[in-house]
Short mmCIF file of C-alpha atoms in Angstrom, two decimals:
data_model
loop_
_atom_site.label_atom_id
_atom_site.label_comp_id
_atom_site.label_asym_id
_atom_site.label_seq_id
_atom_site.Cartn_x
_atom_site.Cartn_y
_atom_site.Cartn_z
CA MET A 22 -25.43 -12.54 4.51
CA SER A 23 -22.98 -13.58 6.89
CA ILE A 24 -19.67 -15.63 6.64
CA GLN A 25 -17.81 -17.85 8.74
CA THR A 26 -16.06 -21.12 7.70
CA ALA A 27 -14.79 -23.49 9.92
CA PHE A 28 -11.30 -22.06 10.48
CA MET A 29 -12.74 -19.24 11.67
CA MET A 30 -15.40 -20.75 14.00
CA GLU A 31 -12.68 -22.61 15.47
CA ARG A 32 -10.23 -19.72 16.00
CA THR A 33 -13.63 -17.66 17.63
CA LEU A 34 -13.63 -20.74 20.11
CA ASP A 35 -10.17 -20.06 20.56
CA ILE A 36 -9.75 -16.82 21.20
CA GLU A 37 -9.73 -15.24 24.72
CA THR A 38 -9.71 -11.67 23.45
CA CYS A 39 -12.26 -9.25 23.19
CA MET A 40 -14.08 -9.10 19.86
CA GLN A 41 -14.43 -6.48 17.37
CA ASN A 42 -16.84 -5.10 14.64
CA ASP A 43 -16.43 -2.43 12.30
CA SER A 44 -17.21 -1.74 8.80
CA VAL A 45 -16.26 -1.21 5.22
CA TYR A 46 -17.91 1.67 3.41
CA GLY A 47 -18.45 2.69 -0.43
CA PHE A 48 -16.02 -0.36 -1.41
CA ILE A 49 -18.91 -2.28 -3.04
CA ASN A 50 -21.03 -0.84 -5.54
CA ASP A 51 -23.72 -2.46 -7.09
CA MET A 52 -26.58 -0.84 -8.61
CA SER A 53 -28.86 -3.62 -8.35
CA HIS A 54 -28.39 -4.02 -4.07
CA GLY A 55 -28.28 -0.23 -3.30
CA GLU A 56 -25.46 0.66 -1.03
CA VAL A 57 -24.24 -2.83 0.17
CA ASN A 58 -21.61 -2.33 3.80
CA VAL A 59 -18.91 -5.04 4.61
CA THR A 60 -18.89 -5.99 8.68
CA PHE A 61 -15.61 -7.39 10.70
CA THR A 62 -16.29 -8.96 13.68
CA SER A 63 -12.27 -9.85 14.77
CA ALA A 64 -9.97 -10.41 17.41
CA TYR A 65 -6.80 -10.32 18.09
CA CYS A 66 -5.24 -14.18 17.78
CA PRO A 67 -1.52 -14.49 19.62
CA VAL A 68 -0.38 -16.98 17.49
CA ILE A 69 -0.19 -15.06 14.05
CA GLN A 70 0.16 -12.22 16.59
CA ASN A 71 -2.37 -9.72 14.66
CA THR A 72 -6.26 -9.12 14.97
CA MET A 73 -8.75 -11.91 12.85
CA PRO A 74 -11.70 -11.54 11.14
CA LEU A 75 -14.07 -14.26 12.76
CA VAL A 76 -17.09 -13.25 11.01
CA ILE A 77 -17.46 -10.53 7.68
CA SER A 78 -21.06 -9.57 6.80
CA ILE A 79 -21.58 -8.36 3.82
CA ILE A 80 -25.10 -5.93 4.76
CA PHE A 81 -27.54 -5.34 1.99
CA GLU A 82 -29.04 -1.57 2.20
CA THR A 83 -32.10 -3.17 0.21
CA ALA A 84 -32.64 -5.48 2.48
CA ILE A 85 -32.40 -3.55 5.08
CA GLN A 86 -35.25 -0.80 3.95
CA THR A 87 -37.86 -4.61 2.74
CA TYR A 88 -37.59 -6.18 6.06
CA TYR A 89 -38.69 -2.92 8.11
CA ASN A 90 -40.26 -1.48 4.85
CA ILE A 91 -38.75 1.52 4.27
CA GLY A 92 -39.58 3.52 1.40
CA GLU A 93 -36.60 4.16 -1.61
CA ASP A 94 -37.19 7.98 -0.75
CA GLU A 95 -36.10 7.67 2.98
CA SER A 96 -33.09 7.78 4.53
CA ILE A 97 -32.53 5.19 7.51
CA ASN A 98 -30.82 7.12 10.12
CA LEU A 99 -29.58 5.47 12.60
CA ASP A 100 -28.90 8.31 14.83
CA HIS A 101 -31.45 6.64 17.47
CA HIS A 102 -29.18 4.34 17.89
CA TYR A 103 -26.04 5.44 19.13
CA CYS A 104 -26.80 4.97 22.67
CA PHE A 105 -26.69 1.32 22.22
CA TYR A 106 -22.62 2.69 22.33
CA GLY A 107 -22.61 2.75 26.02
CA VAL A 108 -25.00 -0.30 26.66
CA HIS A 109 -21.95 -2.48 24.58
CA TYR A 110 -19.39 -0.92 26.43
CA LYS A 111 -20.83 -1.75 29.86
CA ARG A 112 -21.67 -5.46 28.87
CA SER A 113 -18.17 -5.67 27.05
CA VAL A 114 -16.24 -4.12 30.59
CA THR A 115 -17.99 -6.95 31.86
CA ARG A 116 -16.46 -9.32 30.25
CA VAL A 117 -13.53 -8.06 29.94
CA ARG A 118 -13.25 -8.16 33.55
CA ILE A 119 -13.56 -11.66 34.44
CA ASN A 120 -11.13 -12.64 31.67
CA THR A 121 -7.98 -13.19 33.68
CA SER A 122 -5.85 -13.71 30.61
CA ILE A 123 -6.48 -9.98 30.76
CA ILE A 124 -6.92 -8.99 34.05
CA PRO A 125 -5.33 -10.39 36.86
CA GLN A 126 -8.03 -11.86 38.75
CA GLU A 127 -7.03 -9.22 42.31
CA LYS A 128 -8.27 -6.30 39.85
CA GLU A 129 -10.72 -7.37 39.18
CA PHE A 130 -12.73 -4.82 41.17
CA GLU A 131 -10.02 -1.74 40.55
CA PHE A 132 -10.59 -2.26 36.54
CA TYR A 133 -13.81 -2.18 37.48
CA LYS A 134 -14.15 0.28 38.79
CA ALA A 135 -12.01 2.52 36.92
CA ALA A 136 -14.17 1.46 33.30
CA LEU A 137 -17.38 2.62 34.78
CA GLU A 138 -15.70 5.67 35.62
CA LEU A 139 -14.83 6.66 32.34
CA PRO A 140 -18.06 7.33 31.00
CA LYS A 141 -19.64 9.92 33.84
CA ARG A 142 -20.61 13.55 32.46
CA GLN A 143 -18.96 15.26 35.55
CA LEU A 144 -15.25 14.11 34.32
CA SER A 145 -12.64 17.12 33.16
CA LYS A 146 -11.03 16.99 29.64
CA GLU A 147 -8.09 16.36 31.83
CA THR A 148 -9.69 14.39 34.39
CA PHE A 149 -10.77 11.91 31.93
CA GLU A 150 -7.49 11.63 29.81
CA ALA A 151 -5.98 11.51 33.29
CA LEU A 152 -7.78 8.44 34.00
CA ALA A 153 -7.83 6.90 30.11
CA SER A 154 -4.14 6.70 30.93
CA ASP A 155 -4.19 5.09 33.99
CA MET A 156 -5.61 2.41 33.10
CA CYS A 157 -3.63 1.59 29.88
CA ARG A 158 -0.80 1.64 32.25
CA ASN A 159 -2.66 -0.25 34.51
CA PHE A 160 -3.85 -2.55 32.81
CA PRO A 161 -1.72 -3.18 29.33
CA ARG A 162 -3.48 -6.80 28.19
CA ALA A 163 -6.72 -4.72 27.97
CA LYS A 164 -5.16 -1.47 26.02
CA ASN A 165 -5.70 -2.15 23.13
CA TRP A 166 -9.79 -3.08 23.87
CA LEU A 167 -10.42 0.77 25.66
CA SER A 168 -8.39 2.24 22.39
CA TRP A 169 -11.04 0.97 20.01
CA TYR A 170 -14.12 2.20 22.41
CA LEU A 171 -11.79 5.70 22.60
CA HIS A 172 -11.62 6.23 18.50
CA PRO A 173 -13.24 8.66 17.70
CA SER A 174 -16.54 7.81 15.34
CA ARG A 175 -17.46 5.78 18.70
CA GLY A 176 -15.77 7.09 21.99
CA LYS A 177 -18.05 10.61 21.24
CA HIS A 178 -20.87 8.47 22.10
CA ILE A 179 -20.17 7.00 24.84
CA PHE A 180 -17.98 9.66 26.69
CA SER A 181 -18.84 12.58 26.75
CA SER A 182 -15.51 14.20 28.09
CA LEU A 183 -14.06 13.03 24.94
CA GLY A 184 -16.44 14.81 22.71
CA GLU A 185 -14.77 15.07 19.03
CA SER A 186 -11.36 14.65 20.51
CA SER A 187 -9.35 11.25 20.32
CA LEU A 188 -7.08 9.38 22.72
CA LEU A 189 -5.59 7.47 19.83
CA GLY A 190 -1.97 8.08 21.29
CA LEU A 191 -2.41 5.27 23.55
CA SER A 192 -1.86 2.62 21.40
CA LYS A 193 0.14 1.45 19.07
CA ASN A 194 -2.54 -1.03 17.71
CA THR A 195 -5.70 1.55 17.77
CA ASN A 196 -6.48 1.31 14.44
CA ALA A 197 -5.93 -2.59 13.93
CA GLN A 198 -9.37 -3.22 13.39
CA GLU A 199 -9.80 -0.31 10.61
CA SER A 200 -5.83 -1.81 9.13
CA LEU A 201 -8.55 -4.67 8.77
CA GLY A 202 -10.93 -3.10 6.04
CA LYS A 203 -7.95 -1.57 5.21
CA LEU A 204 -6.01 -5.03 4.48
CA PHE A 205 -9.58 -6.09 3.04
CA GLN A 206 -9.57 -3.30 0.27
CA TYR A 207 -6.29 -3.17 -0.89
CA SER A 208 -5.90 -7.23 -1.51
CA ALA A 209 -8.61 -7.39 -3.46
CA GLU A 210 -8.76 -6.77 -7.74
CA GLY A 211 -10.14 -3.79 -7.97
CA ASP A 212 -11.15 -0.38 -6.20
CA THR A 213 -14.39 -1.50 -5.63
CA LEU A 214 -16.16 -5.04 -6.32
CA SER A 215 -20.15 -6.10 -7.10
CA ALA A 216 -21.23 -7.64 -4.51
CA GLY A 217 -20.70 -11.18 -6.51
CA GLN A 218 -17.10 -10.58 -6.83
CA ALA A 219 -17.64 -9.05 -2.93
CA TYR A 220 -18.25 -12.63 -1.76
CA LYS A 221 -15.65 -14.13 -3.77
CA HIS A 222 -12.88 -12.57 -2.21
CA VAL A 223 -13.95 -12.67 1.44
CA TYR A 224 -13.38 -16.61 0.99
CA ARG A 225 -9.63 -15.26 -0.53
CA PHE A 226 -9.08 -13.16 2.20
CA ILE A 227 -10.08 -15.75 4.99
CA THR A 228 -7.91 -17.93 3.24
CA ARG A 229 -5.39 -15.79 3.70
CA PHE A 230 -5.50 -16.26 7.55
CA GLU A 231 -5.65 -19.42 7.20
CA TYR A 232 -2.26 -20.10 5.66
CA ASP A 233 -1.20 -17.56 7.94
CA TYR A 234 -2.38 -19.59 11.08
CA LYS A 235 -1.21 -22.98 9.36
CA ALA A 236 2.38 -21.75 8.95
CA ALA A 237 3.20 -19.74 11.99
CA LYS A 238 1.90 -22.72 14.41
CA LEU A 239 4.86 -25.11 12.18
CA GLY A 240 6.79 -22.27 13.25
CA VAL A 241 6.59 -19.51 10.65
CA THR A 242 7.85 -15.61 11.66
CA LEU A 243 5.40 -13.87 10.23
CA GLN A 244 5.40 -10.15 9.59
CA TYR A 245 2.41 -7.69 8.80
CA GLY A 246 3.24 -4.21 8.30
CA ALA A 247 0.68 -1.28 6.97
CA PRO A 248 -1.02 -2.26 3.79
CA PRO A 249 1.02 -1.12 0.84
CA THR A 250 -0.52 2.58 -1.02
CA ALA A 251 1.53 2.61 -4.27
CA LYS A 252 1.20 -1.07 -5.23
CA ARG A 253 -1.92 -3.41 -4.43
CA MET A 254 -1.36 -6.74 -2.60
CA ARG A 255 -1.88 -10.20 -4.54
CA GLU A 256 -3.71 -13.29 -3.29
CA PRO A 257 -1.02 -15.93 -2.53
#
C-alpha cells in the first residue's frame, strides 16, 4: 500500500535531486498481517533544507506470500535480488550525470567515468577509497548521492572493494534517509504501532513536512536536528 498525497506529488515534480529508498523494520506489530515494513522514497528538498518523504509504502509480508504463492512456513529469501543493487546504481549514475543542478555539463563525462570505475573488482581498498574521496571533492553536489550507495547495507552488494567496511565519514548527511525513518518512529504515539495506527500516523507525519514547507516559503527559518532519544516528539 503506497501513500502519496497531492503535496507529495507536487514536490516529486519539483525536486531535481536524486531519490532514495529505505525501510523501517519491526516498527509495525500486527499479528494479523505478519511482518509489516514501512518503506520511504525520499529526496532532499532545498526549500526546507532537509530530506522529505515523497512516497511512503506499507508492505505486508502476508500479501507478498499470497501473491507469490509462498507458504507460511517458507522464508522469504531476497539474497538473489541483491545483484540488482548494481543495476540500480548504474541507472542512477546515468540520471545524475545529465542533471546539471548536480553535475556541471562540462564535467559530465568525468563524473560518469569515475562513477563506473568504483564498482570494478580489481580495485584495491586504498584505490577505491581514494577514488570515492576524489569524487566527493570534485562533485560536491553529488556527495550525498554517493554516500547513500556507500552505506554498508547497500555498498557491499555494489562495490566489491568496499566489502564490509564503511566510508560514511565522507558525508555529514549520509544517514539522512535513516534519520527520516527514526523521525517517523519517534514522532509516533507508541514504540510500536498496529497496521491501522501506522496508516493514520503516515498522514500525520506527512502533514509535518507540509507545514514546514509552507512556513519556509513564508521566510520562517527551520532548524532540524537528530531525533530526540530521551523525550518523544509530539505532533504539531
